């Protein structure tokens, strides 16, 4: 079937290609002309405006929005609406906060549009291995787009599903990413302990490879970790600096709003914050207290 | 080749069978006569005493000890030593603290015995899928026993390795289990958040299945979780009570001794402790403070 | 000077009395007629409507709002505005989110009213010991009301201050309460460890009393704890159940929004959430995973 | 009465002086000759050997050991034993692990000596304000030394007590310090959040002063914090580096051994470990995982 895709970055371009390979017609737009040319060269239809994108699709249209969460999504919808018709469908495949999704779904419905949220996991490996898709929204448009989901997923019957009403897809993906934070922190702590035990001379790359087969901790993240350790076993030349996109903090906010105690996901986020605090003020406060009550020396900078 | 196995519980019996299927001769002992009979019935050699076990093996012997960590290991070694000869090898495949292993290795070496530690992961699935083996000890005995490790591992070249000197195997397994605590807590928190969002009516079983394919959080633990949710989607009839064996707490102790901050593994342990604190005293202390300063009501029991 | 007070609960009634004792004229209203009568009996002016309250004050009026945070504050302001005049001042002395305060300040300013936020600490002890006041808002109305603040504070020159523009008072009080969560949790954990060490037979009441004088951990919260332990040394008859008002979670949200890692305040909140999770789902999830991979028994409920 | 003091550092010298001012005869030794001369100049008896120290005391003697925990305590006892007589008493006033204390108590008892453990809090302020003393050991020697404890404490009837058998004093002091870690971290986090909210322009020094009077978070640690902020409001020229002496980690180990969940004390320790991890390996591990699955950029060092 036909699908418009807006946003041809790392994720969008790969998804377009996976759909094309599955026999679907993809019409793609990006502000980056190079990305559009690349799409065209690959055999899909690259266009130079949102108007053209809509024109190249037959009704009922479906347009997959793969742009950064927040204002860019609202901007894209506002422009698309000028050209789209009642019964057309928006799909937000990005890491959007589910509350924004629910608002946009209501706004779209009021204008006669369908609105689907699709939490999309798989990263840069999705082209080859397929994407895990967590879909929220109304039944009819989701069912109409099943062929698209079947093509993007690892297999037509695996790795994707319609999980609930509007917002359910993005909520599920948000929690997915919260879990991901926890998993990463757990592995990273373990490898740090192994590395610190220098009297045993452990080889992190070897151990990561051993654990890939048969162990209780085997996982795709461990596979990636083993690959990374092969390339740079000592992690030289890197800063201890970890960004966070919104989904980890949203998960923490949601957990608290729902009165669910989630210490590990929360602590994983907190540690990312900590990685970016230069000359941590909290630690300095503790140093002055120790100095005040016990005369303990303060380390000068 | 030949291997004695002491301890034919869930783990030991399956390991014996996997070795037998690979063509090795297994001589097994357990205080539980039924377990010995089962071994014999399966085609291995069940014996009724440690003396018989040693007699049924040709020198240089190798005896795999698969009994609960701690005193039982010391007791087993003390008895075996009466019958074994210089050059024979002990393998401790259990969840032993690596410090005990290093002590026993030194004691064994002083008497002319070889001593290998083998951290063994895989649980009840090892018979079918193979075990992940993290091996510590001296080079010669480990190399001599390579055929055993190749047979127990998922494949002769995968999932096992000689990771370092005595204690290195158990240390690595200890950290493996510490990571495992963190992974489990991360998943469990995520599913709790999904469950609590009742306005979206999410289906935990469906979501766990979706995530198994293509998602960043796919893992063997997630596969097991999906299986468990299929059987009991609401986890009814269970208490919120989580035991911990020693390895999680040892990991926390080691991290602190090594001055490595490991908040997620630590918090995962703390939450298990919390699950077993009835009528938590800490919470009650906080309630009385709130009552004292703010007149806030105390919930009576 | 004159002050209207709306809300004569635990806090409001005591504040009215402290002001009266200092020679100020207090006009008080509460939906609870008994509370109003009590105020009148104590020698202040109890009134039966907001209109009467305003009428009993001379311009420029100042009305202290001491009602539950949220909608009740908006409702109270909406009603008062009908009777008050330009130049009159609202003071919100409750535990309001500073963002609401900033919104209300802007709304009040647009109508010609002054709007002050006053974070108020001291609990039920404030009548006797004075209140710690953290004041936000514009300079002129704060200065005009200095006599009120001086009377409410522990002393005219201590325990209160104008800390910044609108919202600064409530923000500071919010963080104050976040710290309070952390302090309480730290003490409570310590006493739990003392109690658990039953081989030493420690007496919590005795220890709390010792620590009150000369120790590094002496504090007002410790004084209250010692008092409470005198009354109920074993904390019998209480549930391990800790409510949280909004300020702890707001502190956590703010910390994350500001990219500040605050693990102890956060964990203190999380533990309160945990205290209210019956048959914790997270723990049950971990139990089923342990059962799946290791065959570990599940504790039935 | 008479007391020998070994170790005339910050704590020991002040304790000697406080006892002298109360009319007790203090005989003091330190390897640092200057410290001994200072003691003599102040009016106590400085001696140049342990033998002289013992000779200058009348039986039954009491010797207060105020040296670094660990081997120095054992060494001091071993030397003193050569000169002391049955019925003499050792008092360990340092931050010793209570398990070492219990061992030493048993060893001393076997030789006919008394052995008291005295957890001592108060830091460099003790000379002026008195020390909080948590005393463990047998009844008779503790009672005999009451005049010493009464003089060291803030008042004869306050701030000290015999809390239990041998080890109870050091155990209680250990937990005291664990609580201290949590309190310090809670305050420090709060001030960090206040500081980060730069749109409100909050003045940390002012706020710390306000909170000292009437607030729920008032404490001695807050008083010290306010003093420190007066001297250096921005904490310039300091490194974010926090040492930890043993008592925090022992508290964490004990909590786990006792199956008590103590997340805040534990996290406070973990944050101190974190403050000393240069180019944190855990963070770098997470960065490579993010790069592997999502192509996220790694920050180069």
PDB file of N, CA and C in Angstrom, chain D residues 168-208:
ATOM      1  N   UNK D 168      28.216  -2.594  71.797  1.00  0.00           N
ATOM      2  CA  UNK D 168      26.981  -1.819  71.628  1.00  0.00           C
ATOM      3  C   UNK D 168      27.270  -0.336  71.408  1.00  0.00           C
ATOM      4  N   UNK D 169      28.306   0.160  72.073  1.00  0.00           N
ATOM      5  CA  UNK D 169      28.650   1.566  71.891  1.00  0.00           C
ATOM      6  C   UNK D 169      29.124   1.853  70.470  1.00  0.00           C
ATOM      7  N   UNK D 170      30.024   1.025  69.991  1.00  0.00           N
ATOM      8  CA  UNK D 170      30.529   1.252  68.638  1.00  0.00           C
ATOM      9  C   UNK D 170      29.483   0.958  67.570  1.00  0.00           C
ATOM     10  N   UNK D 171      28.627  -0.021  67.832  1.00  0.00           N
ATOM     11  CA  UNK D 171      27.551  -0.294  66.885  1.00  0.00           C
ATOM     12  C   UNK D 171      26.622   0.918  66.778  1.00  0.00           C
ATOM     13  N   UNK D 172      26.280   1.471  67.932  1.00  0.00           N
ATOM     14  CA  UNK D 172      25.376   2.624  67.945  1.00  0.00           C
ATOM     15  C   UNK D 172      26.027   3.826  67.265  1.00  0.00           C
ATOM     16  N   UNK D 173      27.312   4.016  67.520  1.00  0.00           N
ATOM     17  CA  UNK D 173      28.005   5.130  66.861  1.00  0.00           C
ATOM     18  C   UNK D 173      28.079   4.909  65.350  1.00  0.00           C
ATOM     19  N   UNK D 174      28.267   3.658  64.947  1.00  0.00           N
ATOM     20  CA  UNK D 174      28.302   3.340  63.521  1.00  0.00           C
ATOM     21  C   UNK D 174      26.986   3.746  62.853  1.00  0.00           C
ATOM     22  N   UNK D 175      25.881   3.359  63.464  1.00  0.00           N
ATOM     23  CA  UNK D 175      24.579   3.716  62.898  1.00  0.00           C
ATOM     24  C   UNK D 175      24.393   5.235  62.945  1.00  0.00           C
ATOM     25  N   UNK D 176      24.819   5.855  64.020  1.00  0.00           N
ATOM     26  CA  UNK D 176      24.784   7.324  64.112  1.00  0.00           C
ATOM     27  C   UNK D 176      25.450   7.933  62.887  1.00  0.00           C
ATOM     28  N   UNK D 177      26.598   7.438  62.532  1.00  0.00           N
ATOM     29  CA  UNK D 177      27.292   8.014  61.377  1.00  0.00           C
ATOM     30  C   UNK D 177      26.589   7.685  60.064  1.00  0.00           C
ATOM     31  N   UNK D 178      25.991   6.497  60.015  1.00  0.00           N
ATOM     32  CA  UNK D 178      25.207   6.173  58.823  1.00  0.00           C
ATOM     33  C   UNK D 178      24.068   7.173  58.647  1.00  0.00           C
ATOM     34  N   UNK D 179      23.373   7.470  59.726  1.00  0.00           N
ATOM     35  CA  UNK D 179      22.301   8.479  59.678  1.00  0.00           C
ATOM     36  C   UNK D 179      22.875   9.825  59.223  1.00  0.00           C
ATOM     37  N   UNK D 180      24.005  10.167  59.782  1.00  0.00           N
ATOM     38  CA  UNK D 180      24.688  11.421  59.432  1.00  0.00           C
ATOM     39  C   UNK D 180      24.920  11.535  57.921  1.00  0.00           C
ATOM     40  N   UNK D 181      25.342  10.433  57.311  1.00  0.00           N
ATOM     41  CA  UNK D 181      25.527  10.431  55.851  1.00  0.00           C
ATOM     42  C   UNK D 181      24.218  10.829  55.153  1.00  0.00           C
ATOM     43  N   UNK D 182      23.138  10.213  55.612  1.00  0.00           N
ATOM     44  CA  UNK D 182      21.848  10.474  54.976  1.00  0.00           C
ATOM     45  C   UNK D 182      21.395  11.910  55.174  1.00  0.00           C
ATOM     46  N   UNK D 183      21.567  12.424  56.374  1.00  0.00           N
ATOM     47  CA  UNK D 183      21.169  13.809  56.654  1.00  0.00           C
ATOM     48  C   UNK D 183      21.953  14.775  55.762  1.00  0.00           C
ATOM     49  N   UNK D 184      23.248  14.565  55.695  1.00  0.00           N
ATOM     50  CA  UNK D 184      24.085  15.469  54.902  1.00  0.00           C
ATOM     51  C   UNK D 184      23.686  15.441  53.416  1.00  0.00           C
ATOM     52  N   UNK D 185      23.445  14.239  52.934  1.00  0.00           N
ATOM     53  CA  UNK D 185      23.071  14.120  51.510  1.00  0.00           C
ATOM     54  C   UNK D 185      21.725  14.812  51.263  1.00  0.00           C
ATOM     55  N   UNK D 186      20.795  14.669  52.188  1.00  0.00           N
ATOM     56  CA  UNK D 186      19.472  15.291  52.010  1.00  0.00           C
ATOM     57  C   UNK D 186      19.594  16.818  51.956  1.00  0.00           C
ATOM     58  N   UNK D 187      20.318  17.387  52.907  1.00  0.00           N
ATOM     59  CA  UNK D 187      20.501  18.845  52.872  1.00  0.00           C
ATOM     60  C   UNK D 187      21.216  19.268  51.577  1.00  0.00           C
ATOM     61  N   UNK D 188      22.264  18.550  51.253  1.00  0.00           N
ATOM     62  CA  UNK D 188      23.075  18.952  50.100  1.00  0.00           C
ATOM     63  C   UNK D 188      22.268  18.893  48.807  1.00  0.00           C
ATOM     64  N   UNK D 189      21.434  17.888  48.684  1.00  0.00           N
ATOM     65  CA  UNK D 189      20.577  17.816  47.496  1.00  0.00           C
ATOM     66  C   UNK D 189      19.618  19.002  47.455  1.00  0.00           C
ATOM     67  N   UNK D 190      19.028  19.297  48.592  1.00  0.00           N
ATOM     68  CA  UNK D 190      18.086  20.406  48.628  1.00  0.00           C
ATOM     69  C   UNK D 190      18.736  21.720  48.222  1.00  0.00           C
ATOM     70  N   UNK D 191      19.894  21.987  48.769  1.00  0.00           N
ATOM     71  CA  UNK D 191      20.566  23.238  48.402  1.00  0.00           C
ATOM     72  C   UNK D 191      20.965  23.244  46.921  1.00  0.00           C
ATOM     73  N   UNK D 192      21.305  22.079  46.398  1.00  0.00           N
ATOM     74  CA  UNK D 192      21.641  22.004  44.967  1.00  0.00           C
ATOM     75  C   UNK D 192      20.442  22.361  44.098  1.00  0.00           C
ATOM     76  N   UNK D 193      19.277  21.909  44.530  1.00  0.00           N
ATOM     77  CA  UNK D 193      18.068  22.225  43.757  1.00  0.00           C
ATOM     78  C   UNK D 193      17.777  23.726  43.851  1.00  0.00           C
ATOM     79  N   UNK D 194      17.883  24.278  45.037  1.00  0.00           N
ATOM     80  CA  UNK D 194      17.666  25.727  45.202  1.00  0.00           C
ATOM     81  C   UNK D 194      18.626  26.515  44.303  1.00  0.00           C
ATOM     82  N   UNK D 195      19.869  26.090  44.310  1.00  0.00           N
ATOM     83  CA  UNK D 195      20.883  26.802  43.532  1.00  0.00           C
ATOM     84  C   UNK D 195      20.598  26.722  42.030  1.00  0.00           C
ATOM     85  N   UNK D 196      20.125  25.563  41.609  1.00  0.00           N
ATOM     86  CA  UNK D 196      19.913  25.358  40.167  1.00  0.00           C
ATOM     87  C   UNK D 196      18.742  26.181  39.635  1.00  0.00           C
ATOM     88  N   UNK D 197      17.839  26.586  40.519  1.00  0.00           N
ATOM     89  CA  UNK D 197      16.648  27.313  40.071  1.00  0.00           C
ATOM     90  C   UNK D 197      17.030  28.772  39.868  1.00  0.00           C
ATOM     91  N   UNK D 198      17.832  29.051  38.896  1.00  0.00           N
ATOM     92  CA  UNK D 198      18.412  30.395  38.813  1.00  0.00           C
ATOM     93  C   UNK D 198      17.403  31.458  38.424  1.00  0.00           C
ATOM     94  N   UNK D 199      16.267  31.059  37.872  1.00  0.00           N
ATOM     95  CA  UNK D 199      15.254  32.075  37.550  1.00  0.00           C
ATOM     96  C   UNK D 199      14.706  32.738  38.815  1.00  0.00           C
ATOM     97  N   UNK D 200      14.845  32.124  39.948  1.00  0.00           N
ATOM     98  CA  UNK D 200      14.325  32.722  41.186  1.00  0.00           C
ATOM     99  C   UNK D 200      15.407  33.445  41.983  1.00  0.00           C
ATOM    100  N   UNK D 201      16.654  33.277  41.592  1.00  0.00           N
ATOM    101  CA  UNK D 201      17.742  34.018  42.241  1.00  0.00           C
ATOM    102  C   UNK D 201      17.818  33.795  43.741  1.00  0.00           C
ATOM    103  N   UNK D 202      17.681  32.554  44.155  1.00  0.00           N
ATOM    104  CA  UNK D 202      17.655  32.275  45.597  1.00  0.00           C
ATOM    105  C   UNK D 202      19.047  32.405  46.208  1.00  0.00           C
ATOM    106  N   UNK D 203      19.070  32.841  47.453  1.00  0.00           N
ATOM    107  CA  UNK D 203      20.312  33.073  48.187  1.00  0.00           C
ATOM    108  C   UNK D 203      20.444  31.959  49.237  1.00  0.00           C
ATOM    109  N   UNK D 204      21.340  31.020  48.963  1.00  0.00           N
ATOM    110  CA  UNK D 204      21.429  29.839  49.823  1.00  0.00           C
ATOM    111  C   UNK D 204      21.755  30.205  51.266  1.00  0.00           C
ATOM    112  N   UNK D 205      22.611  31.193  51.420  1.00  0.00           N
ATOM    113  CA  UNK D 205      22.997  31.568  52.780  1.00  0.00           C
ATOM    114  C   UNK D 205      21.776  32.097  53.543  1.00  0.00           C
ATOM    115  N   UNK D 206      21.006  32.961  52.873  1.00  0.00           N
ATOM    116  CA  UNK D 206      19.809  33.494  53.536  1.00  0.00           C
ATOM    117  C   UNK D 206      18.840  32.378  53.926  1.00  0.00           C
ATOM    118  N   UNK D 207      18.640  31.458  52.987  1.00  0.00           N
ATOM    119  CA  UNK D 207      17.671  30.391  53.251  1.00  0.00           C
ATOM    120  C   UNK D 207      18.147  29.490  54.378  1.00  0.00           C
ATOM    121  N   UNK D 208      19.430  29.182  54.381  1.00  0.00           N
ATOM    122  CA  UNK D 208      19.933  28.323  55.464  1.00  0.00           C
ATOM    123  C   UNK D 208      19.723  29.004  56.810  1.00  0.00           C
TER     124      UNK D 208
END
